[in-house]
Amino acid sequence: MFNFSYKTQRYLILFGFLTIPVLLSLTFSYYPAVSLLYYSLTDWTGLGWDMNFIGFDNYKEIFTKPEVFASLKNNLYYFVGGLVQVGFALYFAVILTGRLRGRNGFRVALFLPYVLHSVATVIMFKNVYHMEYGSLNALLGALGLESWQQSWLGDKRLVNFSLAFISMWKYMGLNMVIFIGALQSIPNDLYEAASIDGASGWQRFRYITLPSIRSVLELMLILTLTGALEAFDIPYVMLLGANDTSTFVIKTVDTAFKYQNFGLASAMAVVLLVIVLLFIVIQRKLLFRGEK
């Protein structure tokens, strides 16, 4: 038996518990990140290990081709839709936190879309948006609104709105649940004191609810921003990025697997990471500059 001192035992226990998480982090986070940076400086095709170091040529190509960043305008639809989604999520969270009969059932109904797999969700909405037998156009026809019937996925003016709505429908329940958790952490004494002082419902929401969930709201906006910039599954599964629905991530994936240019795709991934970090910093400086 080894007779270690208390200090030595403490270090051994800490080392033992930290070794596996650190190794996993190095293997699945830091090593891939460093590899991504290295591949972005090469002309690797993704086949074999033959690659040449070309410096910043991939980055020069990205910033000299307007079509690379042109797809970011499609990400804007998801960002605006995400902001609307956050507003609805907060609205339903406030309602379902109150004394509403059957509120648990409404919570489950609103959260259920998030549980569904993205592919299943897209297949379902294909049947909703179909021009001939889609349920949306059928409903409009039944209501006598034939003039409102549209080719929701064929019209370039509408297709990105249609896809952004799918994202809103799918992820609103998750945001709502997060907001409900934040609202339930606010002491009821604050609302009771405000009611005694004669504060209206809007005043209680503005001066008690919003300041209390400020950090959660900041998290929601960050998730909305990153989710919009990384939009991929819904437009790709629905249309493979066709009909002017390609996002920045879809272009990155196509560059890697369709055109077998992993070096350029890696550089695009690095640029996207920088864009995300830049927008997060701007958001914190402009919207939450009073927060520590």
PDB file of C-alpha atoms in Angstrom:
ATOM      1  CA  MET A   1       0.000   0.000   0.000  1.00  0.00           C
ATOM      2  CA  PHE A   2       1.254   3.426  -0.934  1.00  0.00           C
ATOM      3  CA  ASN A   3       1.025   5.943   1.858  1.00  0.00           C
ATOM      4  CA  PHE A   4       0.466   9.226   0.023  1.00  0.00           C
ATOM      5  CA  SER A   5      -0.035  12.517   1.764  1.00  0.00           C
ATOM      6  CA  TYR A   6      -3.378  14.263   1.603  1.00  0.00           C
ATOM      7  CA  LYS A   7      -2.013  16.813  -0.873  1.00  0.00           C
ATOM      8  CA  THR A   8      -0.649  14.075  -3.145  1.00  0.00           C
ATOM      9  CA  GLN A   9      -3.929  12.146  -3.003  1.00  0.00           C
ATOM     10  CA  ARG A  10      -5.796  15.298  -3.910  1.00  0.00           C
ATOM     11  CA  TYR A  11      -3.611  15.894  -6.962  1.00  0.00           C
ATOM     12  CA  LEU A  12      -3.940  12.268  -8.061  1.00  0.00           C
ATOM     13  CA  ILE A  13      -7.728  12.399  -7.813  1.00  0.00           C
ATOM     14  CA  LEU A  14      -7.877  15.680  -9.707  1.00  0.00           C
ATOM     15  CA  PHE A  15      -5.521  14.330 -12.354  1.00  0.00           C
ATOM     16  CA  GLY A  16      -7.516  11.118 -12.695  1.00  0.00           C
ATOM     17  CA  PHE A  17     -10.846  12.903 -13.119  1.00  0.00           C
ATOM     18  CA  LEU A  18      -9.468  15.514 -15.513  1.00  0.00           C
ATOM     19  CA  THR A  19      -7.421  13.224 -17.752  1.00  0.00           C
ATOM     20  CA  ILE A  20     -10.293  11.674 -19.700  1.00  0.00           C
ATOM     21  CA  PRO A  21     -12.218  14.943 -20.322  1.00  0.00           C
ATOM     22  CA  VAL A  22      -9.030  16.698 -21.409  1.00  0.00           C
ATOM     23  CA  LEU A  23      -8.083  13.849 -23.756  1.00  0.00           C
ATOM     24  CA  LEU A  24     -11.581  13.819 -25.258  1.00  0.00           C
ATOM     25  CA  SER A  25     -11.489  17.592 -25.685  1.00  0.00           C
ATOM     26  CA  LEU A  26      -8.074  17.469 -27.346  1.00  0.00           C
ATOM     27  CA  THR A  27      -9.141  14.596 -29.617  1.00  0.00           C
ATOM     28  CA  PHE A  28     -12.554  15.852 -30.737  1.00  0.00           C
ATOM     29  CA  SER A  29     -12.247  19.649 -30.399  1.00  0.00           C
ATOM     30  CA  TYR A  30      -8.769  21.124 -30.477  1.00  0.00           C
ATOM     31  CA  TYR A  31      -7.104  18.682 -32.863  1.00  0.00           C
ATOM     32  CA  PRO A  32      -9.897  19.026 -35.482  1.00  0.00           C
ATOM     33  CA  ALA A  33      -9.787  22.816 -35.098  1.00  0.00           C
ATOM     34  CA  VAL A  34      -6.037  22.941 -35.668  1.00  0.00           C
ATOM     35  CA  SER A  35      -6.397  20.518 -38.590  1.00  0.00           C
ATOM     36  CA  LEU A  36      -9.089  22.730 -40.100  1.00  0.00           C
ATOM     37  CA  LEU A  37      -6.763  25.726 -39.964  1.00  0.00           C
ATOM     38  CA  TYR A  38      -3.989  23.722 -41.584  1.00  0.00           C
ATOM     39  CA  TYR A  39      -6.210  22.310 -44.345  1.00  0.00           C
ATOM     40  CA  SER A  40      -7.400  25.846 -45.132  1.00  0.00           C
ATOM     41  CA  LEU A  41      -3.820  26.685 -46.115  1.00  0.00           C
ATOM     42  CA  THR A  42      -3.523  23.737 -48.533  1.00  0.00           C
ATOM     43  CA  ASP A  43      -5.048  22.528 -51.807  1.00  0.00           C
ATOM     44  CA  TRP A  44      -6.217  19.217 -50.313  1.00  0.00           C
ATOM     45  CA  THR A  45      -8.902  17.463 -52.367  1.00  0.00           C
ATOM     46  CA  GLY A  46     -10.078  15.244 -49.527  1.00  0.00           C
ATOM     47  CA  LEU A  47      -8.718  12.120 -51.218  1.00  0.00           C
ATOM     48  CA  GLY A  48      -5.545  10.635 -49.785  1.00  0.00           C
ATOM     49  CA  TRP A  49      -2.959  12.785 -48.099  1.00  0.00           C
ATOM     50  CA  ASP A  50      -1.452  14.518 -51.116  1.00  0.00           C
ATOM     51  CA  MET A  51      -1.643  18.223 -50.422  1.00  0.00           C
ATOM     52  CA  ASN A  52       0.434  21.297 -51.144  1.00  0.00           C
ATOM     53  CA  PHE A  53       0.851  24.266 -48.853  1.00  0.00           C
ATOM     54  CA  ILE A  54      -0.501  27.300 -50.711  1.00  0.00           C
ATOM     55  CA  GLY A  55      -0.657  29.853 -47.908  1.00  0.00           C
ATOM     56  CA  PHE A  56      -3.580  32.268 -47.972  1.00  0.00           C
ATOM     57  CA  ASP A  57      -4.617  31.580 -51.580  1.00  0.00           C
ATOM     58  CA  ASN A  58      -7.894  29.984 -50.453  1.00  0.00           C
ATOM     59  CA  TYR A  59      -8.758  33.054 -48.398  1.00  0.00           C
ATOM     60  CA  LYS A  60      -7.897  35.321 -51.330  1.00  0.00           C
ATOM     61  CA  GLU A  61     -10.254  33.293 -53.526  1.00  0.00           C
ATOM     62  CA  ILE A  62     -13.045  33.594 -50.965  1.00  0.00           C
ATOM     63  CA  PHE A  63     -12.800  37.376 -50.693  1.00  0.00           C
ATOM     64  CA  THR A  64     -12.370  37.950 -54.424  1.00  0.00           C
ATOM     65  CA  LYS A  65     -15.421  35.928 -55.501  1.00  0.00           C
ATOM     66  CA  PRO A  66     -18.680  37.736 -54.716  1.00  0.00           C
ATOM     67  CA  GLU A  67     -20.741  34.565 -55.201  1.00  0.00           C
ATOM     68  CA  VAL A  68     -19.175  33.014 -52.097  1.00  0.00           C
ATOM     69  CA  PHE A  69     -20.741  35.610 -49.787  1.00  0.00           C
ATOM     70  CA  ALA A  70     -23.852  36.089 -51.922  1.00  0.00           C
ATOM     71  CA  SER A  71     -25.473  33.145 -50.157  1.00  0.00           C
ATOM     72  CA  LEU A  72     -25.322  35.029 -46.844  1.00  0.00           C
ATOM     73  CA  LYS A  73     -28.384  36.999 -47.946  1.00  0.00           C
ATOM     74  CA  ASN A  74     -30.354  33.763 -47.628  1.00  0.00           C
ATOM     75  CA  ASN A  75     -29.101  33.367 -44.070  1.00  0.00           C
ATOM     76  CA  LEU A  76     -30.715  36.724 -43.352  1.00  0.00           C
ATOM     77  CA  TYR A  77     -34.171  35.170 -43.776  1.00  0.00           C
ATOM     78  CA  TYR A  78     -33.394  32.692 -40.995  1.00  0.00           C
ATOM     79  CA  PHE A  79     -32.054  35.439 -38.750  1.00  0.00           C
ATOM     80  CA  VAL A  80     -35.143  37.620 -39.115  1.00  0.00           C
ATOM     81  CA  GLY A  81     -37.330  34.552 -38.696  1.00  0.00           C
ATOM     82  CA  GLY A  82     -35.338  33.657 -35.598  1.00  0.00           C
ATOM     83  CA  LEU A  83     -35.970  37.073 -34.059  1.00  0.00           C
ATOM     84  CA  VAL A  84     -39.704  36.686 -34.683  1.00  0.00           C
ATOM     85  CA  GLN A  85     -39.482  33.181 -33.233  1.00  0.00           C
ATOM     86  CA  VAL A  86     -37.849  34.470 -30.034  1.00  0.00           C
ATOM     87  CA  GLY A  87     -40.651  37.019 -29.664  1.00  0.00           C
ATOM     88  CA  PHE A  88     -43.342  34.343 -30.019  1.00  0.00           C
ATOM     89  CA  ALA A  89     -41.449  31.995 -27.699  1.00  0.00           C
ATOM     90  CA  LEU A  90     -41.322  34.662 -24.984  1.00  0.00           C
ATOM     91  CA  TYR A  91     -45.001  35.485 -25.528  1.00  0.00           C
ATOM     92  CA  PHE A  92     -46.122  31.867 -25.121  1.00  0.00           C
ATOM     93  CA  ALA A  93     -43.727  31.379 -22.201  1.00  0.00           C
ATOM     94  CA  VAL A  94     -45.312  34.280 -20.325  1.00  0.00           C
ATOM     95  CA  ILE A  95     -48.808  32.955 -20.999  1.00  0.00           C
ATOM     96  CA  LEU A  96     -47.995  29.341 -20.097  1.00  0.00           C
ATOM     97  CA  THR A  97     -46.240  30.381 -16.890  1.00  0.00           C
ATOM     98  CA  GLY A  98     -49.447  31.901 -15.596  1.00  0.00           C
ATOM     99  CA  ARG A  99     -52.489  30.144 -14.218  1.00  0.00           C
ATOM    100  CA  LEU A 100     -53.832  28.697 -17.448  1.00  0.00           C
ATOM    101  CA  ARG A 101     -55.911  25.535 -17.424  1.00  0.00           C
ATOM    102  CA  GLY A 102     -54.234  22.775 -19.459  1.00  0.00           C
ATOM    103  CA  ARG A 103     -50.961  24.691 -19.720  1.00  0.00           C
ATOM    104  CA  ASN A 104     -48.874  21.493 -19.596  1.00  0.00           C
ATOM    105  CA  GLY A 105     -50.709  20.177 -22.637  1.00  0.00           C
ATOM    106  CA  PHE A 106     -50.043  23.403 -24.526  1.00  0.00           C
ATOM    107  CA  ARG A 107     -46.373  23.218 -23.518  1.00  0.00           C
ATOM    108  CA  VAL A 108     -46.072  19.699 -24.908  1.00  0.00           C
ATOM    109  CA  ALA A 109     -47.848  20.665 -28.128  1.00  0.00           C
ATOM    110  CA  LEU A 110     -45.531  23.622 -28.727  1.00  0.00           C
ATOM    111  CA  PHE A 111     -42.384  21.698 -27.789  1.00  0.00           C
ATOM    112  CA  LEU A 112     -43.201  18.621 -29.891  1.00  0.00           C
ATOM    113  CA  PRO A 113     -41.919  20.047 -33.229  1.00  0.00           C
ATOM    114  CA  TYR A 114     -38.423  20.334 -31.752  1.00  0.00           C
ATOM    115  CA  VAL A 115     -38.420  16.619 -30.931  1.00  0.00           C
ATOM    116  CA  LEU A 116     -39.148  15.673 -34.550  1.00  0.00           C
ATOM    117  CA  HIS A 117     -36.151  14.878 -36.734  1.00  0.00           C
ATOM    118  CA  SER A 118     -35.269  17.560 -39.253  1.00  0.00           C
ATOM    119  CA  VAL A 119     -35.656  15.189 -42.209  1.00  0.00           C
ATOM    120  CA  ALA A 120     -39.126  14.129 -41.047  1.00  0.00           C
ATOM    121  CA  THR A 121     -40.058  17.782 -40.564  1.00  0.00           C
ATOM    122  CA  VAL A 122     -38.935  18.694 -44.088  1.00  0.00           C
ATOM    123  CA  ILE A 123     -40.814  15.745 -45.634  1.00  0.00           C
ATOM    124  CA  MET A 124     -43.928  16.805 -43.742  1.00  0.00           C
ATOM    125  CA  PHE A 125     -43.669  20.392 -44.979  1.00  0.00           C
ATOM    126  CA  LYS A 126     -43.138  19.192 -48.541  1.00  0.00           C
ATOM    127  CA  ASN A 127     -46.694  17.913 -48.331  1.00  0.00           C
ATOM    128  CA  VAL A 128     -47.779  21.237 -46.843  1.00  0.00           C
ATOM    129  CA  TYR A 129     -46.154  23.433 -49.497  1.00  0.00           C
ATOM    130  CA  HIS A 130     -46.794  21.293 -52.594  1.00  0.00           C
ATOM    131  CA  MET A 131     -48.410  23.334 -55.346  1.00  0.00           C
ATOM    132  CA  GLU A 132     -51.015  20.773 -56.427  1.00  0.00           C
ATOM    133  CA  TYR A 133     -51.881  18.586 -53.439  1.00  0.00           C
ATOM    134  CA  GLY A 134     -50.322  20.573 -50.587  1.00  0.00           C
ATOM    135  CA  SER A 135     -52.481  21.090 -47.530  1.00  0.00           C
ATOM    136  CA  LEU A 136     -51.750  24.839 -47.389  1.00  0.00           C
ATOM    137  CA  ASN A 137     -53.133  25.548 -50.858  1.00  0.00           C
ATOM    138  CA  ALA A 138     -56.000  23.141 -50.189  1.00  0.00           C
ATOM    139  CA  LEU A 139     -56.898  25.102 -47.058  1.00  0.00           C
ATOM    140  CA  LEU A 140     -56.759  28.403 -48.921  1.00  0.00           C
ATOM    141  CA  GLY A 141     -58.992  26.958 -51.624  1.00  0.00           C
ATOM    142  CA  ALA A 142     -61.494  25.698 -49.057  1.00  0.00           C
ATOM    143  CA  LEU A 143     -61.641  29.177 -47.538  1.00  0.00           C
ATOM    144  CA  GLY A 144     -62.277  30.756 -50.924  1.00  0.00           C
ATOM    145  CA  LEU A 145     -58.842  32.345 -51.088  1.00  0.00           C
ATOM    146  CA  GLU A 146     -57.711  30.820 -54.377  1.00  0.00           C
ATOM    147  CA  SER A 147     -55.867  34.031 -55.248  1.00  0.00           C
ATOM    148  CA  TRP A 148     -53.573  33.409 -52.277  1.00  0.00           C
ATOM    149  CA  GLN A 149     -52.493  29.990 -53.537  1.00  0.00           C
ATOM    150  CA  GLN A 150     -48.821  30.039 -54.448  1.00  0.00           C
ATOM    151  CA  SER A 151     -45.952  27.852 -55.545  1.00  0.00           C
ATOM    152  CA  TRP A 152     -44.374  28.137 -52.114  1.00  0.00           C
ATOM    153  CA  LEU A 153     -41.189  26.302 -53.080  1.00  0.00           C
ATOM    154  CA  GLY A 154     -41.032  27.256 -56.751  1.00  0.00           C
ATOM    155  CA  ASP A 155     -41.320  31.034 -56.448  1.00  0.00           C
ATOM    156  CA  LYS A 156     -37.951  32.608 -55.636  1.00  0.00           C
ATOM    157  CA  ARG A 157     -39.716  35.472 -53.883  1.00  0.00           C
ATOM    158  CA  LEU A 158     -41.395  33.111 -51.417  1.00  0.00           C
ATOM    159  CA  VAL A 159     -39.203  30.045 -51.086  1.00  0.00           C
ATOM    160  CA  ASN A 160     -36.801  31.428 -48.475  1.00  0.00           C
ATOM    161  CA  PHE A 161     -39.696  32.769 -46.404  1.00  0.00           C
ATOM    162  CA  SER A 162     -41.267  29.318 -46.559  1.00  0.00           C
ATOM    163  CA  LEU A 163     -38.070  27.604 -45.428  1.00  0.00           C
ATOM    164  CA  ALA A 164     -37.468  30.140 -42.663  1.00  0.00           C
ATOM    165  CA  PHE A 165     -40.988  29.491 -41.369  1.00  0.00           C
ATOM    166  CA  ILE A 166     -40.124  25.780 -41.008  1.00  0.00           C
ATOM    167  CA  SER A 167     -37.156  26.728 -38.854  1.00  0.00           C
ATOM    168  CA  MET A 168     -39.349  29.018 -36.743  1.00  0.00           C
ATOM    169  CA  TRP A 169     -41.962  26.294 -36.282  1.00  0.00           C
ATOM    170  CA  LYS A 170     -39.378  23.699 -35.317  1.00  0.00           C
ATOM    171  CA  TYR A 171     -37.267  25.628 -32.808  1.00  0.00           C
ATOM    172  CA  MET A 172     -39.799  27.914 -31.125  1.00  0.00           C
ATOM    173  CA  GLY A 173     -40.721  25.223 -28.580  1.00  0.00           C
ATOM    174  CA  LEU A 174     -37.135  24.908 -27.374  1.00  0.00           C
ATOM    175  CA  ASN A 175     -36.817  28.650 -26.852  1.00  0.00           C
ATOM    176  CA  MET A 176     -40.175  28.691 -25.089  1.00  0.00           C
ATOM    177  CA  VAL A 177     -39.077  25.995 -22.619  1.00  0.00           C
ATOM    178  CA  ILE A 178     -35.857  27.911 -21.860  1.00  0.00           C
ATOM    179  CA  PHE A 179     -37.858  31.086 -21.267  1.00  0.00           C
ATOM    180  CA  ILE A 180     -40.300  29.219 -19.010  1.00  0.00           C
ATOM    181  CA  GLY A 181     -37.397  28.025 -16.873  1.00  0.00           C
ATOM    182  CA  ALA A 182     -36.104  31.584 -16.628  1.00  0.00           C
ATOM    183  CA  LEU A 183     -39.530  33.017 -15.770  1.00  0.00           C
ATOM    184  CA  GLN A 184     -40.124  30.442 -13.051  1.00  0.00           C
ATOM    185  CA  SER A 185     -36.913  31.543 -11.335  1.00  0.00           C
ATOM    186  CA  ILE A 186     -38.277  35.079 -10.785  1.00  0.00           C
ATOM    187  CA  PRO A 187     -39.643  35.481  -7.217  1.00  0.00           C
ATOM    188  CA  ASN A 188     -43.400  36.008  -7.104  1.00  0.00           C
ATOM    189  CA  ASP A 189     -42.882  38.584  -4.342  1.00  0.00           C
ATOM    190  CA  LEU A 190     -41.679  41.062  -6.953  1.00  0.00           C
ATOM    191  CA  TYR A 191     -44.882  40.764  -8.958  1.00  0.00           C
ATOM    192  CA  GLU A 192     -47.046  40.940  -5.837  1.00  0.00           C
ATOM    193  CA  ALA A 193     -45.282  44.089  -4.659  1.00  0.00           C
ATOM    194  CA  ALA A 194     -45.626  45.660  -8.096  1.00  0.00           C
ATOM    195  CA  SER A 195     -49.350  44.805  -8.195  1.00  0.00           C
ATOM    196  CA  ILE A 196     -49.865  46.417  -4.799  1.00  0.00           C
ATOM    197  CA  ASP A 197     -48.147  49.548  -6.106  1.00  0.00           C
ATOM    198  CA  GLY A 198     -50.604  49.610  -9.002  1.00  0.00           C
ATOM    199  CA  ALA A 199     -48.280  48.451 -11.813  1.00  0.00           C
ATOM    200  CA  SER A 200     -50.028  47.233 -14.968  1.00  0.00           C
ATOM    201  CA  GLY A 201     -49.260  43.946 -16.679  1.00  0.00           C
ATOM    202  CA  TRP A 202     -47.077  45.673 -19.263  1.00  0.00           C
ATOM    203  CA  GLN A 203     -45.161  47.557 -16.553  1.00  0.00           C
ATOM    204  CA  ARG A 204     -44.533  44.331 -14.621  1.00  0.00           C
ATOM    205  CA  PHE A 205     -43.276  42.728 -17.804  1.00  0.00           C
ATOM    206  CA  ARG A 206     -41.041  45.676 -18.730  1.00  0.00           C
ATOM    207  CA  TYR A 207     -39.527  46.482 -15.344  1.00  0.00           C
ATOM    208  CA  ILE A 208     -39.456  43.031 -13.697  1.00  0.00           C
ATOM    209  CA  THR A 209     -39.603  40.253 -16.294  1.00  0.00           C
ATOM    210  CA  LEU A 210     -37.283  41.638 -18.972  1.00  0.00           C
ATOM    211  CA  PRO A 211     -34.466  42.724 -16.599  1.00  0.00           C
ATOM    212  CA  SER A 212     -34.679  39.377 -14.784  1.00  0.00           C
ATOM    213  CA  ILE A 213     -34.278  37.310 -17.972  1.00  0.00           C
ATOM    214  CA  ARG A 214     -31.766  39.629 -19.658  1.00  0.00           C
ATOM    215  CA  SER A 215     -28.965  37.053 -19.663  1.00  0.00           C
ATOM    216  CA  VAL A 216     -31.295  34.359 -21.030  1.00  0.00           C
ATOM    217  CA  LEU A 217     -32.506  36.748 -23.726  1.00  0.00           C
ATOM    218  CA  GLU A 218     -28.896  37.419 -24.670  1.00  0.00           C
ATOM    219  CA  LEU A 219     -28.322  33.665 -24.963  1.00  0.00           C
ATOM    220  CA  MET A 220     -31.390  33.327 -27.195  1.00  0.00           C
ATOM    221  CA  LEU A 221     -30.166  36.078 -29.504  1.00  0.00           C
ATOM    222  CA  ILE A 222     -26.727  34.466 -29.740  1.00  0.00           C
ATOM    223  CA  LEU A 223     -28.294  31.091 -30.566  1.00  0.00           C
ATOM    224  CA  THR A 224     -30.535  32.786 -33.130  1.00  0.00           C
ATOM    225  CA  LEU A 225     -27.564  34.458 -34.781  1.00  0.00           C
ATOM    226  CA  THR A 226     -25.382  31.344 -34.880  1.00  0.00           C
ATOM    227  CA  GLY A 227     -28.299  29.182 -35.982  1.00  0.00           C
ATOM    228  CA  ALA A 228     -29.083  31.552 -38.858  1.00  0.00           C
ATOM    229  CA  LEU A 229     -25.468  31.666 -40.033  1.00  0.00           C
ATOM    230  CA  GLU A 230     -25.210  27.868 -39.815  1.00  0.00           C
ATOM    231  CA  ALA A 231     -28.568  27.106 -41.482  1.00  0.00           C
ATOM    232  CA  PHE A 232     -28.136  23.922 -43.482  1.00  0.00           C
ATOM    233  CA  ASP A 233     -30.435  20.953 -42.898  1.00  0.00           C
ATOM    234  CA  ILE A 234     -33.811  22.439 -43.874  1.00  0.00           C
ATOM    235  CA  PRO A 235     -32.828  24.104 -47.220  1.00  0.00           C
ATOM    236  CA  TYR A 236     -30.502  21.239 -48.122  1.00  0.00           C
ATOM    237  CA  VAL A 237     -32.950  18.399 -47.494  1.00  0.00           C
ATOM    238  CA  MET A 238     -35.842  20.329 -49.044  1.00  0.00           C
ATOM    239  CA  LEU A 239     -34.206  21.614 -52.236  1.00  0.00           C
ATOM    240  CA  LEU A 240     -30.466  20.782 -52.073  1.00  0.00           C
ATOM    241  CA  GLY A 241     -29.869  24.526 -52.122  1.00  0.00           C
ATOM    242  CA  ALA A 242     -31.581  24.947 -55.497  1.00  0.00           C
ATOM    243  CA  ASN A 243     -33.855  27.820 -56.540  1.00  0.00           C
ATOM    244  CA  ASP A 244     -31.639  30.408 -54.819  1.00  0.00           C
ATOM    245  CA  THR A 245     -31.942  28.771 -51.365  1.00  0.00           C
ATOM    246  CA  SER A 246     -28.277  27.932 -50.870  1.00  0.00           C
ATOM    247  CA  THR A 247     -26.783  29.130 -47.598  1.00  0.00           C
ATOM    248  CA  PHE A 248     -23.139  29.663 -46.707  1.00  0.00           C
ATOM    249  CA  VAL A 249     -22.858  26.228 -45.095  1.00  0.00           C
ATOM    250  CA  ILE A 250     -24.438  24.540 -48.126  1.00  0.00           C
ATOM    251  CA  LYS A 251     -21.873  26.229 -50.365  1.00  0.00           C
ATOM    252  CA  THR A 252     -19.142  25.029 -48.008  1.00  0.00           C
ATOM    253  CA  VAL A 253     -20.394  21.441 -48.104  1.00  0.00           C
ATOM    254  CA  ASP A 254     -20.749  21.518 -51.893  1.00  0.00           C
ATOM    255  CA  THR A 255     -17.226  22.903 -52.228  1.00  0.00           C
ATOM    256  CA  ALA A 256     -15.864  20.055 -50.133  1.00  0.00           C
ATOM    257  CA  PHE A 257     -17.838  17.035 -51.354  1.00  0.00           C
ATOM    258  CA  LYS A 258     -19.185  18.077 -54.744  1.00  0.00           C
ATOM    259  CA  TYR A 259     -16.143  19.864 -56.101  1.00  0.00           C
ATOM    260  CA  GLN A 260     -13.620  17.998 -53.903  1.00  0.00           C
ATOM    261  CA  ASN A 261     -11.854  21.128 -52.741  1.00  0.00           C
ATOM    262  CA  PHE A 262     -11.458  20.537 -49.022  1.00  0.00           C
ATOM    263  CA  GLY A 263      -8.813  23.222 -48.709  1.00  0.00           C
ATOM    264  CA  LEU A 264     -11.148  25.959 -49.926  1.00  0.00           C
ATOM    265  CA  ALA A 265     -14.045  24.502 -47.909  1.00  0.00           C
ATOM    266  CA  SER A 266     -11.900  24.548 -44.754  1.00  0.00           C
ATOM    267  CA  ALA A 267     -11.068  28.194 -45.383  1.00  0.00           C
ATOM    268  CA  MET A 268     -14.782  28.947 -45.790  1.00  0.00           C
ATOM    269  CA  ALA A 269     -15.472  27.210 -42.470  1.00  0.00           C
ATOM    270  CA  VAL A 270     -12.806  29.329 -40.766  1.00  0.00           C
ATOM    271  CA  VAL A 271     -14.275  32.495 -42.274  1.00  0.00           C
ATOM    272  CA  LEU A 272     -17.725  31.492 -41.033  1.00  0.00           C
ATOM    273  CA  LEU A 273     -16.319  30.977 -37.545  1.00  0.00           C
ATOM    274  CA  VAL A 274     -14.760  34.444 -37.611  1.00  0.00           C
ATOM    275  CA  ILE A 275     -18.049  35.959 -38.824  1.00  0.00           C
ATOM    276  CA  VAL A 276     -19.966  34.283 -35.985  1.00  0.00           C
ATOM    277  CA  LEU A 277     -17.483  35.502 -33.370  1.00  0.00           C
ATOM    278  CA  LEU A 278     -17.496  39.007 -34.848  1.00  0.00           C
ATOM    279  CA  PHE A 279     -21.284  39.258 -34.740  1.00  0.00           C
ATOM    280  CA  ILE A 280     -21.393  37.932 -31.183  1.00  0.00           C
ATOM    281  CA  VAL A 281     -18.913  40.603 -30.065  1.00  0.00           C
ATOM    282  CA  ILE A 282     -20.884  43.324 -31.871  1.00  0.00           C
ATOM    283  CA  GLN A 283     -24.113  42.087 -30.320  1.00  0.00           C
ATOM    284  CA  ARG A 284     -22.676  42.154 -26.819  1.00  0.00           C
ATOM    285  CA  LYS A 285     -21.162  45.605 -27.306  1.00  0.00           C
ATOM    286  CA  LEU A 286     -24.272  47.220 -28.795  1.00  0.00           C
ATOM    287  CA  LEU A 287     -27.191  45.449 -27.108  1.00  0.00           C
ATOM    288  CA  PHE A 288     -25.724  44.391 -23.790  1.00  0.00           C
ATOM    289  CA  ARG A 289     -22.977  46.921 -23.173  1.00  0.00           C
ATOM    290  CA  GLY A 290     -24.323  47.536 -19.674  1.00  0.00           C
ATOM    291  CA  GLU A 291     -23.839  43.913 -18.669  1.00  0.00           C
ATOM    292  CA  LYS A 292     -20.702  42.686 -16.974  1.00  0.00           C
TER     293      LYS A 292
END
